[in-house]
Coordinates of C-alpha atoms in Angstrom, one line a residue:
Chain I
M1 CA -23.7 -41.9 27.4
H2 CA -22.9 -43.8 24.3
T3 CA -22.7 -47.5 23.8
V4 CA -18.9 -47.2 23.7
H5 CA -18.9 -46.0 27.3
W6 CA -21.0 -48.8 28.5
V7 CA -18.7 -51.4 26.9
L8 CA -15.6 -49.8 28.5
I9 CA -17.3 -49.6 31.9
L10 CA -18.4 -53.2 31.6
A11 CA -14.8 -54.3 30.7
A12 CA -13.5 -52.4 33.7
V13 CA -16.1 -53.9 36.1
I14 CA -15.2 -57.4 34.9
Y15 CA -11.5 -56.7 35.6
V16 CA -12.1 -55.5 39.1
A17 CA -14.4 -58.5 39.8
L18 CA -11.7 -60.9 38.6
R19 CA -9.1 -59.3 40.7
L20 CA -11.3 -59.6 43.8
I21 CA -11.6 -63.4 43.4
P22 CA -9.0 -64.7 45.9
G23 CA -6.1 -66.8 44.6
K24 CA -6.8 -67.6 41.0
G25 CA -8.2 -64.1 40.1
W26 CA -4.8 -62.5 40.4
K27 CA -3.6 -64.6 37.6
I28 CA -6.7 -64.5 35.4
A29 CA -7.2 -60.7 35.6
P30 CA -4.0 -59.6 33.7
A31 CA -4.7 -62.2 31.0
Y32 CA -8.2 -60.9 30.6
L33 CA -6.9 -57.3 30.5
R34 CA -4.5 -58.2 27.7
V35 CA -7.3 -59.7 25.6
V36 CA -9.4 -56.6 26.1
L37 CA -6.6 -54.2 25.1
L38 CA -5.7 -56.3 22.1
A39 CA -9.4 -56.5 21.1
I40 CA -9.7 -52.7 21.3
A41 CA -6.6 -52.3 19.1
A42 CA -7.9 -54.9 16.6
F43 CA -11.3 -53.2 16.6
L44 CA -9.8 -49.7 15.9
T45 CA -7.6 -51.2 13.2
L46 CA -10.4 -53.0 11.4
T47 CA -13.1 -50.4 11.7
P48 CA -12.0 -48.3 8.6
F49 CA -12.1 -51.5 6.5
I50 CA -15.5 -52.5 7.7
W51 CA -16.6 -48.9 7.0
L52 CA -15.1 -49.1 3.5
I53 CA -16.9 -52.3 2.6
C54 CA -20.2 -50.9 3.9
S55 CA -19.8 -47.7 2.0
A56 CA -19.0 -49.4 -1.3
F57 CA -22.4 -51.2 -1.2
K58 CA -24.5 -48.3 0.1
D59 CA -26.8 -46.4 -2.3
K60 CA -25.8 -42.7 -2.6
T61 CA -29.1 -41.6 -1.2
I62 CA -28.2 -43.1 2.2
M63 CA -24.5 -42.7 2.1
M64 CA -24.3 -40.0 4.7
Q65 CA -27.3 -41.2 6.8
Y66 CA -25.7 -44.2 8.4
T67 CA -22.1 -44.7 9.6
F68 CA -22.0 -48.3 8.6
L69 CA -25.2 -50.1 7.4
P70 CA -28.9 -49.1 7.5
P71 CA -31.2 -51.2 9.7
V72 CA -31.7 -54.7 8.5
S73 CA -35.3 -53.9 7.5
D74 CA -33.9 -51.5 4.8
W75 CA -31.4 -53.9 3.4
F76 CA -33.5 -55.3 0.6
N77 CA -35.4 -52.2 -0.6
G78 CA -32.5 -50.9 -2.7
S79 CA -30.5 -49.1 0.0
L80 CA -27.7 -51.7 -0.4
N81 CA -26.9 -52.4 -4.1
L82 CA -24.1 -52.7 -6.6
E83 CA -24.7 -49.3 -8.1
N84 CA -21.3 -48.0 -7.1
F85 CA -19.5 -50.9 -8.7
R86 CA -21.8 -50.7 -11.8
R87 CA -21.0 -47.1 -12.3
L88 CA -17.3 -47.5 -11.5
L89 CA -16.9 -50.3 -14.1
T90 CA -19.2 -49.0 -16.9
E91 CA -18.6 -45.3 -16.9
V92 CA -15.9 -44.4 -19.3
Y93 CA -13.1 -41.8 -18.9
N94 CA -12.8 -39.8 -22.1
S95 CA -9.1 -39.3 -22.5
P96 CA -7.5 -37.6 -25.5
Q97 CA -6.4 -41.0 -26.7
G98 CA -10.0 -42.5 -26.5
P99 CA -12.4 -43.9 -23.9
V100 CA -11.0 -45.9 -21.0
Y101 CA -12.9 -48.3 -18.7
F102 CA -11.9 -49.0 -15.1
W103 CA -11.0 -52.7 -15.8
Q104 CA -8.2 -51.4 -17.9
Y105 CA -6.4 -50.0 -14.8
I106 CA -6.9 -53.3 -12.9
V107 CA -5.2 -55.1 -15.8
N108 CA -2.4 -52.6 -15.9
S109 CA -1.7 -52.9 -12.2
I110 CA -1.8 -56.7 -12.4
F111 CA 0.5 -56.7 -15.4
L112 CA 3.0 -54.3 -13.9
S113 CA 3.1 -55.9 -10.5
C114 CA 3.5 -59.4 -11.8
T115 CA 6.2 -58.5 -14.3
I116 CA 8.3 -56.4 -11.9
T117 CA 7.9 -59.0 -9.1
S118 CA 9.0 -61.9 -11.3
I119 CA 12.0 -60.1 -12.8
N120 CA 13.0 -58.6 -9.4
I121 CA 12.9 -62.0 -7.7
L122 CA 15.1 -63.6 -10.4
F123 CA 17.7 -60.8 -10.5
S124 CA 17.8 -60.2 -6.7
S125 CA 18.1 -63.9 -5.9
M126 CA 20.9 -64.4 -8.5
A127 CA 23.0 -61.6 -7.0
G128 CA 22.2 -62.9 -3.5
Y129 CA 23.4 -66.4 -4.6
A130 CA 26.7 -65.0 -5.9
L131 CA 27.4 -63.2 -2.6
A132 CA 26.3 -66.2 -0.5
K133 CA 28.0 -69.1 -2.4
Y134 CA 31.0 -67.8 -4.2
R135 CA 34.3 -66.5 -2.9
F136 CA 35.9 -64.1 -5.4
R137 CA 38.0 -61.0 -5.6
G138 CA 35.9 -57.9 -5.3
R139 CA 33.0 -59.5 -3.3
N140 CA 33.6 -57.3 -0.3
V141 CA 33.8 -54.2 -2.5
I142 CA 30.4 -55.1 -4.1
A143 CA 28.8 -55.7 -0.7
F144 CA 30.2 -52.4 0.5
V145 CA 28.7 -50.6 -2.6
M146 CA 25.4 -52.3 -1.9
I147 CA 25.2 -51.2 1.7
G148 CA 26.4 -47.7 0.8
S149 CA 23.7 -47.4 -1.9
M150 CA 21.0 -48.1 0.7
M151 CA 21.9 -45.0 2.6
F152 CA 20.8 -42.7 -0.2
P153 CA 17.0 -41.9 -0.1
S154 CA 15.3 -42.9 -3.3
M155 CA 13.9 -39.4 -3.6
L156 CA 17.5 -38.1 -4.4
F157 CA 17.4 -40.2 -7.6
L158 CA 14.0 -38.9 -8.8
A159 CA 15.2 -35.8 -10.6
P160 CA 18.1 -37.4 -12.4
L161 CA 16.0 -40.5 -13.2
F162 CA 13.4 -38.2 -14.9
E163 CA 16.1 -36.8 -17.2
M164 CA 17.5 -40.2 -17.9
I165 CA 14.1 -41.7 -18.7
Y166 CA 13.4 -38.8 -21.0
K167 CA 16.7 -39.2 -22.8
F168 CA 16.2 -43.0 -23.1
G169 CA 12.9 -42.3 -24.8
W170 CA 11.1 -44.3 -22.2
M171 CA 8.5 -41.6 -21.2
D172 CA 5.0 -43.0 -21.2
S173 CA 6.5 -46.5 -21.5
Y174 CA 6.3 -49.3 -18.9
L175 CA 10.1 -49.7 -19.4
A176 CA 10.4 -46.6 -17.2
L177 CA 8.8 -48.6 -14.4
I178 CA 10.0 -52.1 -15.0
V179 CA 13.8 -51.5 -15.6
P180 CA 14.5 -49.3 -12.6
G181 CA 12.4 -51.7 -10.5
A182 CA 14.2 -54.9 -11.7
I183 CA 16.3 -55.5 -8.7
T184 CA 16.7 -54.2 -5.1
V185 CA 19.6 -54.3 -2.7
F186 CA 17.2 -55.2 0.1
G187 CA 16.2 -58.3 -1.9
I188 CA 19.8 -59.2 -2.6
F189 CA 20.6 -59.3 1.1
L190 CA 17.4 -61.1 2.0
F191 CA 18.3 -63.9 -0.5
R192 CA 22.0 -63.9 0.5
Q193 CA 21.0 -64.3 4.2
A194 CA 18.9 -67.3 3.3
M195 CA 21.2 -68.9 0.8
V196 CA 24.2 -68.9 3.1
G197 CA 22.4 -71.6 5.0
V198 CA 22.2 -74.0 2.0
P199 CA 24.9 -76.7 2.6
N200 CA 27.9 -76.4 0.3
S201 CA 28.2 -80.2 0.1
L202 CA 24.8 -80.3 -1.7
L203 CA 26.1 -77.8 -4.4
E204 CA 29.4 -79.6 -4.6
S205 CA 27.8 -83.0 -5.3
A206 CA 25.6 -81.5 -8.0
R207 CA 28.8 -80.0 -9.5
V208 CA 30.5 -83.4 -9.5
D209 CA 27.4 -84.8 -11.3
G210 CA 28.1 -82.2 -14.0
A211 CA 25.3 -79.7 -13.3
S212 CA 25.9 -76.3 -14.7
E213 CA 26.3 -73.3 -12.3
F214 CA 23.0 -71.9 -13.4
R215 CA 21.2 -75.2 -12.8
I216 CA 22.7 -75.5 -9.4
Y217 CA 21.3 -72.1 -8.5
W218 CA 17.9 -72.6 -10.3
E219 CA 17.1 -76.2 -9.4
I220 CA 18.8 -76.7 -6.1
T221 CA 19.4 -73.5 -4.2
L222 CA 16.3 -71.5 -5.2
P223 CA 13.8 -74.2 -4.2
L224 CA 15.5 -74.6 -0.8
V225 CA 14.8 -70.9 0.1
R226 CA 11.2 -71.0 -0.9
P227 CA 9.9 -69.3 2.3
V228 CA 12.2 -66.3 1.6
T229 CA 11.1 -66.2 -2.0
A230 CA 7.5 -66.2 -0.9
A231 CA 8.1 -63.4 1.5
Y232 CA 10.0 -61.3 -1.0
C233 CA 7.4 -62.0 -3.6
L234 CA 4.8 -60.4 -1.4
I235 CA 7.0 -57.5 -0.4
T236 CA 7.8 -56.6 -4.0
F237 CA 4.2 -57.2 -5.2
L238 CA 2.9 -54.8 -2.5
A239 CA 5.5 -52.2 -3.3
T240 CA 4.7 -52.2 -7.0
W241 CA 0.9 -52.5 -6.5
N242 CA 0.9 -49.5 -4.3
A243 CA 3.5 -47.5 -6.2
F244 CA 2.3 -44.0 -7.0
L245 CA 5.2 -41.6 -7.6
Q246 CA 7.0 -43.2 -10.6
P247 CA 3.8 -44.0 -12.6
Q248 CA 2.5 -40.6 -11.8
I249 CA 5.6 -38.9 -13.2
F250 CA 6.5 -41.3 -16.1
V251 CA 3.1 -42.5 -17.5
Q252 CA 0.8 -40.0 -19.2
T253 CA -1.6 -42.0 -21.4
Q254 CA -4.8 -42.6 -19.4
S255 CA -5.2 -46.2 -20.6
K256 CA -1.7 -47.1 -19.3
L257 CA -2.2 -45.9 -15.7
P258 CA -2.1 -48.2 -12.7
L259 CA -4.7 -48.1 -9.9
P260 CA -3.1 -45.7 -7.4
V261 CA -2.7 -42.9 -9.9
V262 CA -6.3 -43.4 -11.2
L263 CA -7.9 -43.5 -7.7
N264 CA -6.0 -40.3 -6.9
Q265 CA -7.7 -38.8 -10.0
Y266 CA -11.1 -40.1 -9.0
I267 CA -11.3 -38.2 -5.8
G268 CA -11.3 -35.0 -7.8
L269 CA -13.5 -36.5 -10.5
Y270 CA -16.3 -37.8 -8.4
V271 CA -16.1 -35.2 -5.7
Q272 CA -19.5 -35.8 -4.0
E273 CA -20.1 -39.3 -5.2
Y274 CA -17.5 -40.9 -3.0
G275 CA -19.3 -44.3 -3.1
I276 CA -17.7 -44.8 -6.5
F277 CA -14.1 -44.2 -5.6
L278 CA -14.5 -46.1 -2.4
A279 CA -15.8 -49.1 -4.4
G280 CA -12.7 -48.6 -6.5
T281 CA -10.4 -48.5 -3.4
L282 CA -12.1 -51.7 -2.2
L283 CA -11.4 -53.5 -5.5
A284 CA -7.8 -52.2 -5.4
I285 CA -7.0 -53.6 -2.0
I286 CA -8.5 -57.1 -2.5
P287 CA -5.6 -58.6 -4.7
P288 CA -2.8 -57.8 -2.2
A289 CA -5.1 -58.9 0.7
I290 CA -5.6 -62.3 -1.0
L291 CA -1.8 -62.7 -1.6
F292 CA -1.1 -61.7 2.0
F293 CA -3.5 -64.4 3.4
I294 CA -1.8 -67.0 1.3
L295 CA 1.7 -66.0 2.2
Q296 CA 1.4 -64.3 5.6
K297 CA 3.5 -66.8 7.6
E298 CA 6.5 -66.5 5.3
F299 CA 5.9 -62.8 5.0
V300 CA 6.3 -62.0 8.7
A301 CA 9.4 -64.3 8.9
G302 CA 11.0 -62.7 5.9
L303 CA 10.2 -59.1 7.0
T304 CA 12.1 -59.6 10.3
S305 CA 14.8 -62.0 9.2
G306 CA 17.2 -59.1 8.4
A307 CA 16.5 -57.2 11.6
T308 CA 16.7 -59.9 14.3
K309 CA 20.2 -61.0 13.3
G310 CA 21.6 -57.5 13.9
Chain Q
M1 CA 38.7 -82.9 -11.4
S2 CA 40.2 -80.2 -9.3
A3 CA 37.0 -80.1 -7.1
N4 CA 38.8 -81.6 -4.1
V5 CA 41.5 -79.1 -4.2
K6 CA 39.1 -76.2 -4.4
K7 CA 36.9 -77.6 -1.7
S8 CA 39.7 -77.6 0.8
K9 CA 39.9 -73.9 0.4
G10 CA 36.4 -73.6 1.9
G11 CA 33.9 -72.7 -0.9
P12 CA 32.7 -74.3 -4.0
D13 CA 34.4 -72.2 -6.6
R14 CA 34.7 -73.7 -10.1
H15 CA 34.3 -71.1 -12.9
P16 CA 36.1 -67.9 -12.2
L17 CA 33.4 -66.0 -14.1
A18 CA 30.4 -67.8 -12.5
P19 CA 29.8 -65.3 -9.7
W20 CA 30.1 -62.4 -12.2
M21 CA 27.4 -64.0 -14.4
F22 CA 25.0 -64.1 -11.4
L23 CA 26.0 -60.5 -10.5
A24 CA 25.7 -59.1 -14.0
P25 CA 22.1 -57.8 -13.7
Y26 CA 23.0 -56.0 -10.5
L27 CA 26.2 -54.6 -11.9
V28 CA 24.3 -53.1 -14.9
Y29 CA 21.6 -51.8 -12.6
A30 CA 24.1 -50.3 -10.2
A31 CA 26.0 -48.5 -13.0
V32 CA 22.9 -47.2 -14.7
F33 CA 20.4 -46.6 -11.9
F34 CA 22.7 -45.9 -8.9
A35 CA 26.2 -44.6 -9.9
Y36 CA 25.2 -42.6 -12.9
P37 CA 22.1 -40.9 -11.4
L38 CA 24.1 -40.2 -8.2
L39 CA 26.7 -38.3 -10.2
Y40 CA 24.0 -36.7 -12.3
A41 CA 22.1 -35.6 -9.1
G42 CA 25.4 -33.9 -8.1
W43 CA 25.7 -32.2 -11.5
L44 CA 22.0 -31.2 -11.5
A45 CA 22.1 -29.6 -8.1
F46 CA 24.4 -26.9 -9.5
H47 CA 22.3 -26.2 -12.6
Q48 CA 19.1 -24.5 -13.2
T49 CA 16.9 -26.5 -15.6
D50 CA 13.7 -25.9 -17.4
G51 CA 12.3 -29.4 -18.2
P52 CA 14.8 -32.0 -19.3
Q53 CA 16.3 -30.0 -22.1
A54 CA 17.6 -26.6 -21.0
S55 CA 20.2 -26.1 -18.2
V56 CA 22.4 -23.2 -16.9
F57 CA 25.2 -23.5 -14.4
V58 CA 24.2 -21.6 -11.2
G59 CA 26.8 -22.7 -8.7
L60 CA 25.3 -22.9 -5.2
G61 CA 22.3 -20.9 -6.4
N62 CA 19.9 -23.8 -5.9
F63 CA 21.0 -24.4 -2.3
K64 CA 21.0 -20.7 -1.5
F65 CA 17.4 -20.5 -2.9
V66 CA 16.3 -23.5 -0.8
F67 CA 17.8 -22.3 2.4
T68 CA 16.2 -18.9 2.0
D69 CA 12.8 -20.1 0.9
P70 CA 10.2 -20.0 3.8
M71 CA 8.3 -22.8 2.1
F72 CA 11.3 -25.1 2.7
Y73 CA 11.3 -24.3 6.4
K74 CA 7.6 -24.9 6.5
A75 CA 8.2 -28.3 4.8
L76 CA 11.1 -29.1 7.2
S77 CA 9.1 -28.2 10.3
N78 CA 6.0 -30.2 9.2
T79 CA 8.1 -33.2 8.4
T80 CA 10.1 -33.0 11.6
I81 CA 7.0 -32.7 13.8
Y82 CA 5.5 -35.7 11.9
A83 CA 8.7 -37.7 12.4
I84 CA 8.9 -36.9 16.1
A85 CA 5.3 -37.7 16.7
S86 CA 5.6 -41.0 14.8
I87 CA 8.5 -42.1 17.0
C88 CA 7.1 -40.8 20.3
I89 CA 3.5 -41.9 19.9
Q90 CA 3.7 -44.8 17.5
L91 CA 6.7 -46.8 18.7
P92 CA 5.7 -47.0 22.4
I93 CA 2.2 -48.2 21.4
A94 CA 3.8 -50.7 19.0
L95 CA 6.1 -52.0 21.7
G96 CA 3.2 -52.2 24.2
L97 CA 1.1 -54.2 21.7
A98 CA 4.0 -56.4 21.0
M99 CA 4.4 -57.1 24.7
L100 CA 0.7 -57.9 25.1
L101 CA 0.9 -60.2 22.1
N102 CA 4.1 -61.9 23.3
N103 CA 2.4 -63.0 26.5
S104 CA -0.7 -64.3 24.8
N105 CA -1.3 -67.9 23.7
S106 CA -0.3 -68.7 20.1
R107 CA -3.6 -69.0 18.3
M108 CA -4.8 -65.6 19.6
K109 CA -1.4 -64.1 18.9
G110 CA -1.6 -65.0 15.2
A111 CA -5.1 -63.6 14.8
F112 CA -4.4 -60.3 16.5
R113 CA -1.1 -59.9 14.8
L114 CA -2.8 -60.3 11.4
M115 CA -5.5 -57.9 12.2
I116 CA -3.3 -55.1 13.6
F117 CA -0.8 -55.5 10.8
S118 CA -3.4 -55.4 8.0
P119 CA -3.5 -51.6 7.2
N120 CA 0.1 -52.0 6.1
L121 CA -1.0 -53.9 3.0
V122 CA -2.9 -50.8 1.8
G123 CA -0.8 -48.2 -0.1
Q124 CA -0.6 -44.6 1.1
I125 CA -2.6 -43.4 -1.9
F126 CA -5.5 -45.8 -1.1
V127 CA -5.3 -44.9 2.6
G128 CA -5.4 -41.2 1.6
V129 CA -8.5 -41.7 -0.6
M130 CA -10.3 -43.5 2.3
F131 CA -9.4 -41.0 5.0
A132 CA -10.3 -38.0 2.8
V133 CA -13.8 -39.3 3.4
I134 CA -13.3 -40.6 7.0
F135 CA -12.4 -37.1 8.2
T136 CA -15.5 -35.5 6.8
P137 CA -17.1 -33.0 9.3
H138 CA -20.3 -34.3 10.8
Y139 CA -20.6 -37.4 8.6
G140 CA -17.1 -38.9 8.6
L141 CA -16.4 -42.1 10.5
F142 CA -13.6 -40.5 12.6
N143 CA -15.7 -37.4 13.5
K144 CA -18.6 -39.6 14.5
G145 CA -16.4 -42.1 16.4
L146 CA -14.5 -39.3 18.3
N147 CA -17.8 -37.7 19.2
A148 CA -19.2 -41.0 20.5
L149 CA -16.1 -41.5 22.6
I150 CA -15.3 -38.1 24.1
G151 CA -18.2 -36.0 22.9
W152 CA -16.0 -33.7 20.9
G153 CA -14.9 -33.3 17.3
L154 CA -18.1 -33.9 15.3
E155 CA -17.8 -30.7 13.4
E156 CA -14.1 -30.4 13.3
Q157 CA -12.7 -29.7 9.8
W158 CA -9.6 -32.0 10.1
L159 CA -8.5 -31.5 6.5
Q160 CA -9.4 -27.8 6.1
N161 CA -8.0 -26.5 9.5
P162 CA -4.3 -25.9 9.3
D163 CA -3.9 -26.7 13.0
L164 CA -5.6 -30.1 12.7
L165 CA -4.2 -31.3 9.3
L166 CA -0.8 -32.4 10.8
P167 CA -2.5 -34.2 13.7
A168 CA -4.8 -35.9 11.2
L169 CA -1.7 -37.2 9.3
I170 CA -0.2 -38.4 12.5
I171 CA -3.4 -40.3 13.4
I172 CA -3.5 -41.9 10.0
S173 CA 0.1 -43.0 10.1
L174 CA -0.5 -44.4 13.6
W175 CA -3.2 -46.6 12.1
M176 CA -1.1 -47.6 9.1
Y177 CA 2.3 -48.3 10.7
V178 CA 1.7 -49.3 14.3
G179 CA 1.2 -53.0 13.3
Y180 CA 4.3 -52.9 11.1
N181 CA 6.6 -51.7 13.9
M182 CA 4.8 -54.1 16.3
I183 CA 5.9 -57.1 14.1
Y184 CA 9.6 -56.0 14.6
F185 CA 9.3 -55.5 18.3
L186 CA 7.5 -58.9 18.6
A187 CA 10.4 -60.5 16.7
G188 CA 12.8 -58.9 19.2
L189 CA 10.8 -59.9 22.2
Q190 CA 10.7 -63.5 21.1
S191 CA 14.5 -63.7 21.3
V192 CA 14.6 -62.3 24.8
D193 CA 16.0 -64.9 27.3
K194 CA 13.0 -66.1 29.4
Q195 CA 15.3 -67.5 32.1
L196 CA 16.7 -64.1 32.8
I197 CA 13.2 -62.7 33.3
E198 CA 12.2 -65.6 35.6
A199 CA 15.4 -65.0 37.6
A200 CA 14.6 -61.4 38.0
Q201 CA 11.1 -62.2 39.1
I202 CA 12.4 -64.7 41.7
D203 CA 14.7 -61.9 42.9
G204 CA 11.6 -59.8 43.6
A205 CA 11.8 -57.4 40.6
N206 CA 8.4 -55.9 39.7
A207 CA 7.1 -55.9 36.1
W208 CA 8.4 -52.4 35.4
Q209 CA 11.9 -53.1 36.8
T210 CA 12.0 -56.4 34.7
F211 CA 11.0 -54.5 31.6
L212 CA 13.5 -51.7 32.2
H213 CA 16.5 -53.8 33.2
I214 CA 16.0 -57.1 31.4
T215 CA 13.7 -56.8 28.4
L216 CA 14.7 -53.3 27.1
P217 CA 18.4 -53.9 26.9
Q218 CA 17.9 -57.2 25.1
I219 CA 15.6 -55.7 22.4
K220 CA 17.8 -52.6 22.0
P221 CA 19.3 -53.6 18.7
I222 CA 15.9 -54.1 17.1
A223 CA 14.6 -50.9 18.8
I224 CA 17.4 -48.9 17.3
F225 CA 16.6 -50.5 13.9
V226 CA 12.9 -49.6 14.2
V227 CA 13.6 -46.0 15.4
I228 CA 16.0 -45.4 12.4
M229 CA 13.6 -47.0 9.9
S230 CA 10.7 -44.9 11.2
T231 CA 12.7 -41.7 11.0
I232 CA 13.9 -42.5 7.4
G233 CA 10.3 -43.4 6.4
S234 CA 8.8 -40.3 8.1
Y235 CA 11.2 -37.9 6.4
Q236 CA 10.1 -39.4 3.0
L237 CA 6.4 -38.9 3.6
F238 CA 4.6 -37.7 0.5
E239 CA 1.9 -39.9 -1.0
L240 CA -0.5 -39.8 2.0
P241 CA -0.9 -36.0 2.3
F242 CA -0.9 -35.8 -1.5
A243 CA -3.9 -38.1 -1.8
L244 CA -5.6 -36.6 1.3
M245 CA -5.4 -33.2 -0.4
K246 CA -6.9 -34.7 -3.5
G247 CA -3.7 -34.0 -5.5
Q248 CA -4.4 -30.3 -5.3
G249 CA -1.7 -28.4 -3.4
F250 CA -0.6 -29.0 0.2
G251 CA -3.6 -28.0 2.2
P252 CA -4.5 -24.8 4.0
D253 CA -1.4 -22.7 5.0
N254 CA 0.7 -25.5 3.4
A255 CA 0.1 -27.6 6.6
A256 CA 0.5 -30.8 4.7
L257 CA 3.7 -29.8 2.8
T258 CA 6.5 -32.3 3.4
I259 CA 10.1 -32.2 2.1
V260 CA 9.4 -34.7 -0.6
G261 CA 6.2 -32.8 -1.5
Y262 CA 8.4 -29.7 -1.8
L263 CA 10.8 -31.6 -4.0
Y264 CA 7.9 -33.0 -6.2
D265 CA 6.5 -29.5 -6.6
W266 CA 9.8 -28.0 -7.8
G267 CA 10.7 -31.0 -10.0
F268 CA 7.4 -31.8 -11.6
N269 CA 5.0 -28.9 -11.3
V270 CA 7.6 -26.1 -11.8
G271 CA 9.9 -28.3 -13.9
D272 CA 13.1 -27.1 -12.3
L273 CA 15.0 -30.4 -11.8
G274 CA 18.1 -28.6 -10.6
T275 CA 16.3 -27.3 -7.5
A276 CA 14.6 -30.7 -7.1
A277 CA 18.0 -32.4 -7.1
A278 CA 19.3 -29.8 -4.5
I279 CA 16.3 -30.6 -2.3
G280 CA 17.1 -34.3 -2.7
W281 CA 20.7 -33.7 -1.4
V282 CA 19.4 -31.7 1.5
L283 CA 17.0 -34.5 2.4
A284 CA 19.8 -37.1 2.0
V285 CA 22.0 -35.1 4.4
I286 CA 19.2 -34.7 6.9
I287 CA 18.4 -38.4 7.0
F288 CA 22.0 -39.4 7.1
T289 CA 22.8 -36.9 10.0
I290 CA 19.8 -38.0 12.0
S291 CA 20.6 -41.7 11.6
I292 CA 24.2 -41.2 12.7
F293 CA 23.0 -39.1 15.6
Q294 CA 20.5 -41.7 16.7
I295 CA 23.2 -44.5 16.6
K296 CA 25.6 -42.3 18.5
V297 CA 23.1 -41.4 21.2
T298 CA 22.0 -44.9 21.7
R299 CA 25.6 -46.1 21.9
A300 CA 26.5 -43.3 24.4
Y301 CA 23.6 -44.5 26.6
D302 CA 25.1 -48.0 26.5
V303 CA 28.3 -46.9 28.2
D304 CA 26.5 -45.7 31.4

């Protein structure tokens, strides 16, 4: 019998005991069972993260010995240290173009994600604004093309895109990642959905006051849909931060690579010393986690706003 | 000046070119990165290429090759098994968790939702890197955990055994995406009319009957949406097995070969973009057909 079994048996015993209490027990028992089941699900979800954090700080001599952490008595004799992080950040990768430190990849990822996210929010919200707040000939045709374009899987465009990037001379340039990622149809519809709700009278009175069309969009409409902007910011940031295929194909110079491509290399590079690439993975998932904790409320609302209306 | 006249027509519309100015970035994008590559993908599919420079017209040769290649059928069957397992295992669990959450008090709801959703923040590559270690025989977290729970699996070579590689992928994707789908189901459940449920309970319906006849029909639109999105996502699986196999091949007996992996291999390892484009079209047709089929089936069920 393992501890796991005792915990499960205990939970079952408490449930039976609650059900046996006359009257009130019938109502408490299901609520209790709900919490137990959700706690099990949350525990199973979080365990790999806890394991990742523990592994990143474990010395390589005890890496295999304990699943999570060594006993507390061993914590301060060097079993837990920053050696994995030290080696990750100080060891150089000797590429043909010169030595590269790990911090370079972090900078690359932050630069790429921030650039693409900012440009994408601007362009997607502009197009969403046009669809939401103007009536013009061809609007329906454009909306139809947008919906149609969503039906094609992005993988279909991979081979032609490769040829195009090659002909544009964008190979090994960030332009190959930034320009095709500058706008998404999903984002356009997200902003359109939100901007339809902005009252026309507000825009009309700004127009009477002589505001330019762009100022009405930039200074009145966009601030009013801030929750959707926040949600879309996080969605786009996550997508670019985690993107692997495009940088893997279009970027060759080692010092220009973003984190996912590099960590995929590191599994092969540090075959047995996985404390090092686990420390790298931990560093790589911290920035999106921070952004998520800041924006989580808006994120969940934004994620489902398109689906619930349907 | 003419503002009042325009207003009476319904929308604020001053400059005839204003909407086009706002749409300009999209129009350029749609022309360069949608319309042109779409036509180009059509052209490429009928050509054999060697890198981006050389090409020869081969008619339906690329499609003929793909449909006679046993590797394609291997990729197709792996991906289909993965997709079916994702829908049949992941979505019921996601719905179950959403229902548990929907009945909980709000503070607990927020905390559990956050925790169960959290793996979705982590990219497939990072997840692959983590789970390449988690599935280590004897020492890995998963092997140890399974052994503690059911006394089996400590020495199983999840990533080296062709029979266990696909189940390992399904387990990882369950961990990654169950919270994501749960969020959608939760949004659907929150819009279910509570009075209807109470009315059913007063009429003596049990929990299962209430679920089947009241809750399920009301969350059907969102359920269809989730099923279609999961199918589309599953058929485009690539990065997770790629990282799990350490970027070297597709595992023993190609057990981790997916359709997109097959496309990637032809386009960027072999350098035959024509065949890659043909595989892309096959994938597009598969996804399109399945989506239509799913919509039709769920509509047909509606009539009964």
